[in-house]
mmCIF file of N, CA and C in Angstrom:
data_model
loop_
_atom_site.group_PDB
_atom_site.id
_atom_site.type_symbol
_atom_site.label_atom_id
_atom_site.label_comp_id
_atom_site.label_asym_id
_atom_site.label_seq_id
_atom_site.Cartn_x
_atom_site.Cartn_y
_atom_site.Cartn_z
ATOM 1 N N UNK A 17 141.192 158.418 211.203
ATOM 2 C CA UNK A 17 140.834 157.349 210.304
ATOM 3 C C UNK A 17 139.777 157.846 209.323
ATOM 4 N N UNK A 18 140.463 157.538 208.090
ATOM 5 C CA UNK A 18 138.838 158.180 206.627
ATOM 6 C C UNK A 18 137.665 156.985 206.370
ATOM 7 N N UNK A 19 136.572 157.780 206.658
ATOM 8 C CA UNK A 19 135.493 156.942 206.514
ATOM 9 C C UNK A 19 134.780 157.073 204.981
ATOM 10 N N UNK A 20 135.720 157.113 204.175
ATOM 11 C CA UNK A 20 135.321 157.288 203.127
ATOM 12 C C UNK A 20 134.885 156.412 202.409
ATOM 13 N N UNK A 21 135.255 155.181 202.691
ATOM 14 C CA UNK A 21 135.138 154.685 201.620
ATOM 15 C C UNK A 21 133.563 153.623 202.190
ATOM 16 N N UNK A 22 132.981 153.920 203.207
ATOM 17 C CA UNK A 22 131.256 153.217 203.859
ATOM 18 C C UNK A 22 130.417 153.889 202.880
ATOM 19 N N UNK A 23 130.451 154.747 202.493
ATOM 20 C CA UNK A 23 129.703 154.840 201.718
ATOM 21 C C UNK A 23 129.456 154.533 200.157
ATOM 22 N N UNK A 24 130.234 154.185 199.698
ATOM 23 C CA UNK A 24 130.722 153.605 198.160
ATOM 24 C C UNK A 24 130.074 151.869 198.019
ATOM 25 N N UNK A 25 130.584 151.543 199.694
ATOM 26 C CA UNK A 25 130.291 150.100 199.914
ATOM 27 C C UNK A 25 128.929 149.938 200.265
ATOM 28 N N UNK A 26 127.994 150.629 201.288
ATOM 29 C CA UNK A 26 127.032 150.861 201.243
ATOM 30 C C UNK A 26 126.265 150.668 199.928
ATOM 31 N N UNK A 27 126.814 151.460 198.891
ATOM 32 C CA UNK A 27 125.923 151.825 197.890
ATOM 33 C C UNK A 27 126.343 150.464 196.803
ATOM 34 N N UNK A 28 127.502 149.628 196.623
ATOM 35 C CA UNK A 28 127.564 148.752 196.008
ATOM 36 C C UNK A 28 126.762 147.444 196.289
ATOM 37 N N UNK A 29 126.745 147.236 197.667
ATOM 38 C CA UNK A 29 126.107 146.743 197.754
ATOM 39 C C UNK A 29 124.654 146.681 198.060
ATOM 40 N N UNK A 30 123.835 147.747 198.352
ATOM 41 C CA UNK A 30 122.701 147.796 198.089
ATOM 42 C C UNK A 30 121.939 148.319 196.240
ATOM 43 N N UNK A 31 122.398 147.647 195.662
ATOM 44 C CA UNK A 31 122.956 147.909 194.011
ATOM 45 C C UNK A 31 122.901 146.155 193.869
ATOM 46 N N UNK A 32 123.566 145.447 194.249
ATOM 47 C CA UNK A 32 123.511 144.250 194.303
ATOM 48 C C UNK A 32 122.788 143.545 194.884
ATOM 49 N N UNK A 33 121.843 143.715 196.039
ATOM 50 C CA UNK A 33 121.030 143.606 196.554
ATOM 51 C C UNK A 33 119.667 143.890 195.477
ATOM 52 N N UNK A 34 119.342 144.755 195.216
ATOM 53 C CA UNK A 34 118.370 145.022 194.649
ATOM 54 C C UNK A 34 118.503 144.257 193.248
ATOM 55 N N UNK A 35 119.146 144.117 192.101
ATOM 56 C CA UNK A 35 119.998 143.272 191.268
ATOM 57 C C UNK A 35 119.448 141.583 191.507
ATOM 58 N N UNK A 36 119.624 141.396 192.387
ATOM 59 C CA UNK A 36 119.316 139.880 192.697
ATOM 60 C C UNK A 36 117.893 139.850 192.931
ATOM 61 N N UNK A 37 117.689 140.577 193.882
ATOM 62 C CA UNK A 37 116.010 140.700 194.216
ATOM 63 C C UNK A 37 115.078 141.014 192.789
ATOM 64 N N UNK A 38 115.654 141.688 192.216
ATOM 65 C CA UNK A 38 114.645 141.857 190.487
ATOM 66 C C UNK A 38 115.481 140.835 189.663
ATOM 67 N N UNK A 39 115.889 140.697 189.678
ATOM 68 C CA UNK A 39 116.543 139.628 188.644
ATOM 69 C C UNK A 39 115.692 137.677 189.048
ATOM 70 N N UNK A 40 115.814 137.478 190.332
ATOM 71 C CA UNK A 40 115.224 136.198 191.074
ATOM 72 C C UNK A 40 114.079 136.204 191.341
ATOM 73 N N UNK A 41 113.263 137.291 191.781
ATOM 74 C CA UNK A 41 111.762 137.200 191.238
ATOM 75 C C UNK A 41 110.761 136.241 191.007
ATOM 76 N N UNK A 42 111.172 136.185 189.639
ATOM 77 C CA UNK A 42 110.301 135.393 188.820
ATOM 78 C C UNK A 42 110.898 133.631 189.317
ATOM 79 N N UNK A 43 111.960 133.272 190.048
ATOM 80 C CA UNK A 43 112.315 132.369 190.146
ATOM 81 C C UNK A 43 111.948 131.909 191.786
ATOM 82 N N UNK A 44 111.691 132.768 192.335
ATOM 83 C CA UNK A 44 111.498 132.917 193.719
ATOM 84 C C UNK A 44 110.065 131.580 193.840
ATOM 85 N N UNK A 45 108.721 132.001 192.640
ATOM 86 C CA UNK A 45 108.060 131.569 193.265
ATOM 87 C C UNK A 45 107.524 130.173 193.229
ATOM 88 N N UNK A 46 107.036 129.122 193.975
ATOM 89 C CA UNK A 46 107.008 127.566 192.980
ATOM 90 C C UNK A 46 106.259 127.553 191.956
ATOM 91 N N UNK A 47 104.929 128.257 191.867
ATOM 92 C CA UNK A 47 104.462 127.937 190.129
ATOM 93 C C UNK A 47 104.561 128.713 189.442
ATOM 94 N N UNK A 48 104.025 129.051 188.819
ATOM 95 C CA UNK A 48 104.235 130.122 187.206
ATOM 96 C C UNK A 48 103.647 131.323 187.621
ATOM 97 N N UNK A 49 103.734 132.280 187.703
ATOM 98 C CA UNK A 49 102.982 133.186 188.033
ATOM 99 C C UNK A 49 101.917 133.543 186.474
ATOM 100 N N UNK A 50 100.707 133.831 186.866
ATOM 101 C CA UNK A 50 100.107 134.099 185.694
ATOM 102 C C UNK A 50 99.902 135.559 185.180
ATOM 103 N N UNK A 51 100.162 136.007 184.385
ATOM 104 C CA UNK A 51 99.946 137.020 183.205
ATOM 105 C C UNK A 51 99.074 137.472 182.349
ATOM 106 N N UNK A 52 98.517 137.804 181.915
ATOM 107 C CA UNK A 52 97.167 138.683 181.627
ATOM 108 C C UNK A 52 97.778 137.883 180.106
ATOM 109 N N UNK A 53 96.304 137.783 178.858
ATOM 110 C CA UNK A 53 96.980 137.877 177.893
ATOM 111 C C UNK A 53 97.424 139.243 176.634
ATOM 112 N N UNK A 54 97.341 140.249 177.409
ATOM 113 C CA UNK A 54 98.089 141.084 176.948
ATOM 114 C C UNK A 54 98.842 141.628 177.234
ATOM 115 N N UNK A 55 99.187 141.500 178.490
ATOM 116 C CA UNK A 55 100.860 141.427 178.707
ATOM 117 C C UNK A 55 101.917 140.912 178.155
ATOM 118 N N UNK A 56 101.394 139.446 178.165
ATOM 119 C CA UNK A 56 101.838 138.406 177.284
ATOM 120 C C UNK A 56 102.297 139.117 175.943
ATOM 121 N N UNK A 57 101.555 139.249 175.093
ATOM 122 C CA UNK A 57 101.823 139.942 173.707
ATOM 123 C C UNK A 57 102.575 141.356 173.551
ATOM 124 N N UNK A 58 102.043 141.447 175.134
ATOM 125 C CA UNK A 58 103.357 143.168 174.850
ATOM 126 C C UNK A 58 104.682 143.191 174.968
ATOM 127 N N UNK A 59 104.503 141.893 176.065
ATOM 128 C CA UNK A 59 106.405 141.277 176.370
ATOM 129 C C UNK A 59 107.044 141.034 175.204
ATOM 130 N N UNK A 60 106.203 140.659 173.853
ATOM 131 C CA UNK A 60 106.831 140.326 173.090
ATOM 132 C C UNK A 60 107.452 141.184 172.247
ATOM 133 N N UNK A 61 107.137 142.776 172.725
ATOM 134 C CA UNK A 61 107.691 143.649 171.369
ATOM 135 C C UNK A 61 108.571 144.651 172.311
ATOM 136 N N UNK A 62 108.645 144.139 173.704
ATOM 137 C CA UNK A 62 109.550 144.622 174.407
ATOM 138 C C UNK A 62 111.426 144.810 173.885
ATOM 139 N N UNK A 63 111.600 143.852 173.360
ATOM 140 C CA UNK A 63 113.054 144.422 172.991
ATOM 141 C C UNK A 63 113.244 145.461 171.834
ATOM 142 N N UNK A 64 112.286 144.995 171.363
ATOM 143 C CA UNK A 64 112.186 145.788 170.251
ATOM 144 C C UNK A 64 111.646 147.582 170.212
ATOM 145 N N UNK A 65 111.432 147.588 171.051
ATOM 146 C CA UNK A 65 110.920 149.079 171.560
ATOM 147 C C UNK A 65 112.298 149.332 172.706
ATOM 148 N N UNK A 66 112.750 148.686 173.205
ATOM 149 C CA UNK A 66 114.051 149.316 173.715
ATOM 150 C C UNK A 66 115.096 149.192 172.810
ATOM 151 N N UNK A 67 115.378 148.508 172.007
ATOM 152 C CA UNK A 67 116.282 148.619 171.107
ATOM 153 C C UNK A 67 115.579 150.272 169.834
ATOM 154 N N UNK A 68 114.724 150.376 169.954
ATOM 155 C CA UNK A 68 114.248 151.534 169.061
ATOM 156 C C UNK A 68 114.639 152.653 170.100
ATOM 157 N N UNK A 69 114.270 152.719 171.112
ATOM 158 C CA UNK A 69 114.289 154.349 172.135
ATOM 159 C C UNK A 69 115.914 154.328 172.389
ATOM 160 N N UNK A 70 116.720 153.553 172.030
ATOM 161 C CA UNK A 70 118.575 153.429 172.679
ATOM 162 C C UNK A 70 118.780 154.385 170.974
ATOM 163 N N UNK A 71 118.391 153.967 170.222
ATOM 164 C CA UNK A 71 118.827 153.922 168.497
ATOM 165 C C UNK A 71 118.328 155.424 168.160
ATOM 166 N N UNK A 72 116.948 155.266 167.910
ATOM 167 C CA UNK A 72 116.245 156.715 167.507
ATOM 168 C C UNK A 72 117.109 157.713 167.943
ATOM 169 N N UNK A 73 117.111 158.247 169.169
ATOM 170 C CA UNK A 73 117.577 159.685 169.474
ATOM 171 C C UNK A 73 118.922 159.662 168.536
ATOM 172 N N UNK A 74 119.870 158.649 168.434
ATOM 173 C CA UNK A 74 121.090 158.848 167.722
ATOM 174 C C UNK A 74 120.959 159.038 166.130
ATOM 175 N N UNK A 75 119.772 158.483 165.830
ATOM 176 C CA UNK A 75 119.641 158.271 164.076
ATOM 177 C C UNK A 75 118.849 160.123 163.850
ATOM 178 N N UNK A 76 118.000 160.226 164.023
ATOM 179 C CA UNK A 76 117.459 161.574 164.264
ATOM 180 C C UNK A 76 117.569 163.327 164.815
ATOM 181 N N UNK A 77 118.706 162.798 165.945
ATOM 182 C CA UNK A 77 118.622 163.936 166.432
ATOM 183 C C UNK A 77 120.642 164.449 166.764
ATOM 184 N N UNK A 78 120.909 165.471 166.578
ATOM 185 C CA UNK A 78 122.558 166.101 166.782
ATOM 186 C C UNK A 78 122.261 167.032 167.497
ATOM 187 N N UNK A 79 122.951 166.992 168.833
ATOM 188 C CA UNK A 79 123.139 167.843 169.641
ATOM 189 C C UNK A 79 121.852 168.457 169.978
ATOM 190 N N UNK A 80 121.485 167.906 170.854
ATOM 191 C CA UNK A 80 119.947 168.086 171.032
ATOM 192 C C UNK A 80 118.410 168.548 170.714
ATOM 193 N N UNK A 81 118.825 168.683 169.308
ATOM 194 C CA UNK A 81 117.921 169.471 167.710
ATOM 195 C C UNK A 81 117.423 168.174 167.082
ATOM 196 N N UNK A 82 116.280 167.779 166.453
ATOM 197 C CA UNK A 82 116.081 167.484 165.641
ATOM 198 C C UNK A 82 116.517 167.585 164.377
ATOM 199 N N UNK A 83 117.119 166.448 163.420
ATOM 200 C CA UNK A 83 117.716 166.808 161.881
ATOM 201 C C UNK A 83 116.615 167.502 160.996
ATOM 202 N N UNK A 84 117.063 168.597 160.087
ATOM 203 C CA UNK A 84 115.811 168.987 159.313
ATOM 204 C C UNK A 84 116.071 168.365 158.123
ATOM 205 N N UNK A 85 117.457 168.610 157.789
ATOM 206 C CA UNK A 85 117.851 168.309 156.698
ATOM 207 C C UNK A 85 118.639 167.352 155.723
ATOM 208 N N UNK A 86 118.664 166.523 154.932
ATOM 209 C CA UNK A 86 119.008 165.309 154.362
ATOM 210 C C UNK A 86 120.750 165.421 154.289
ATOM 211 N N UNK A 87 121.188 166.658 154.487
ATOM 212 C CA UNK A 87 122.251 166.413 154.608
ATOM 213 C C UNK A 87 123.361 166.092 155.062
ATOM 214 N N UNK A 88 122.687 165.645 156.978
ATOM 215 C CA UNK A 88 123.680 164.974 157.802
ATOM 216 C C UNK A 88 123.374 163.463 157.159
ATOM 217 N N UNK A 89 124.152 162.644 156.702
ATOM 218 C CA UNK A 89 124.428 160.994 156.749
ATOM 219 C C UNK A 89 123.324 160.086 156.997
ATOM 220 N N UNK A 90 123.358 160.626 158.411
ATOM 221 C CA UNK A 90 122.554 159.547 159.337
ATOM 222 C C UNK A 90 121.063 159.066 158.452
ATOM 223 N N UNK A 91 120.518 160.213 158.056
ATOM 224 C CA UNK A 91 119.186 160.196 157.386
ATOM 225 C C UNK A 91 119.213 159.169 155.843
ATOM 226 N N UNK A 92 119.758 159.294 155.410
ATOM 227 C CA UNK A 92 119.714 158.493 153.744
ATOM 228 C C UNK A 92 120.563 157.046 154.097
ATOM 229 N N UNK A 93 121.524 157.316 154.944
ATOM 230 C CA UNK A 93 121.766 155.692 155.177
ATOM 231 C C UNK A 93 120.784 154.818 156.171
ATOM 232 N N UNK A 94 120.132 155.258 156.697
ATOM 233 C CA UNK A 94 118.946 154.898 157.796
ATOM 234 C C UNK A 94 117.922 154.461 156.632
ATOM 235 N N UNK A 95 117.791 155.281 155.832
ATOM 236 C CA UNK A 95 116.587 155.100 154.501
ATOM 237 C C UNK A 95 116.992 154.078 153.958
ATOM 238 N N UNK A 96 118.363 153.811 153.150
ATOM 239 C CA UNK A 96 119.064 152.550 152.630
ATOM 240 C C UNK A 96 118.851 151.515 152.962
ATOM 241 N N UNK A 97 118.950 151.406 154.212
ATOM 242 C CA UNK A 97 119.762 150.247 155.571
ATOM 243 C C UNK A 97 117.766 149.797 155.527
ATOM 244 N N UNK A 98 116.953 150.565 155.995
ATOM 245 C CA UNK A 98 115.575 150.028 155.746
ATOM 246 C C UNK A 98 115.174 149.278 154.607
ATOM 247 N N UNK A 99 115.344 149.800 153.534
ATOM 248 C CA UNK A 99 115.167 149.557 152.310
ATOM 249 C C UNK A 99 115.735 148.381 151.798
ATOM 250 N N UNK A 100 116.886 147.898 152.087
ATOM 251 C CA UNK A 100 117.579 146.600 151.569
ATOM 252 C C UNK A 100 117.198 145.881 152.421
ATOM 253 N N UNK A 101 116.557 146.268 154.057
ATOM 254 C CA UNK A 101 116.198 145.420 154.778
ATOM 255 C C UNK A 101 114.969 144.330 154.625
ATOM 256 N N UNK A 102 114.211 145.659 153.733
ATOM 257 C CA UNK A 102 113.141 144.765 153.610
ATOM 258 C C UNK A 102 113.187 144.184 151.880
ATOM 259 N N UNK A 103 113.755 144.976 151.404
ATOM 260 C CA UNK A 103 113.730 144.079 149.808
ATOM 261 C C UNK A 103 115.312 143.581 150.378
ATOM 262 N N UNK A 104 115.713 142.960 150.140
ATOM 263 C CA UNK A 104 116.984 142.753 150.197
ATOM 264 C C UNK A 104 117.010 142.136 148.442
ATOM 265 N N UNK A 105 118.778 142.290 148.127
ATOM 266 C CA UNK A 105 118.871 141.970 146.638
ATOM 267 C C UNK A 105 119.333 140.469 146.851
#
């Protein structure tokens, strides 16, 4: 008999386990838990700094080099895409 497959299950579900346990948390407890107020203010630029560290390496860097030069794409449409962002026409 293959015991192959206890360990896959093992691992799915302690994956799901942990998943619920960080995810319910904050719901677990009856009052509010309190927060520093600069935590507070840092939570707030939290997506925004993971949405920058997912993005950057792709806008900046090919094949594990830094771009030097204006002539891959990525660089002048990144400049554009800023630029209309903040003036927009």
């Amino acid at each position: 008999m293959s015991w192959s497959w206890v360990e896959p299950t093992i691992a799915i579900l302690g994956l799901a386990a942990i998943t619920v346990v960080s995810r319910a948390f904050f719901m677990i407890p009856e009052r509010e838990l309190p927060l520093p107020g600069w935590l507070k203010r840092g939570l707030k630029y939290a997506p925004l700094a993971a949405l920058a560290s997912v993005i950057a390496p792709e806008i900046f860097m090919a094949q594990g080099e830094l771009i030097g030069t204006l002539q891959d794409a990525r660089l002048p449409s990144v400049l554009c895409a800023a630029g209309y962002k903040i003036c927009p026409v």
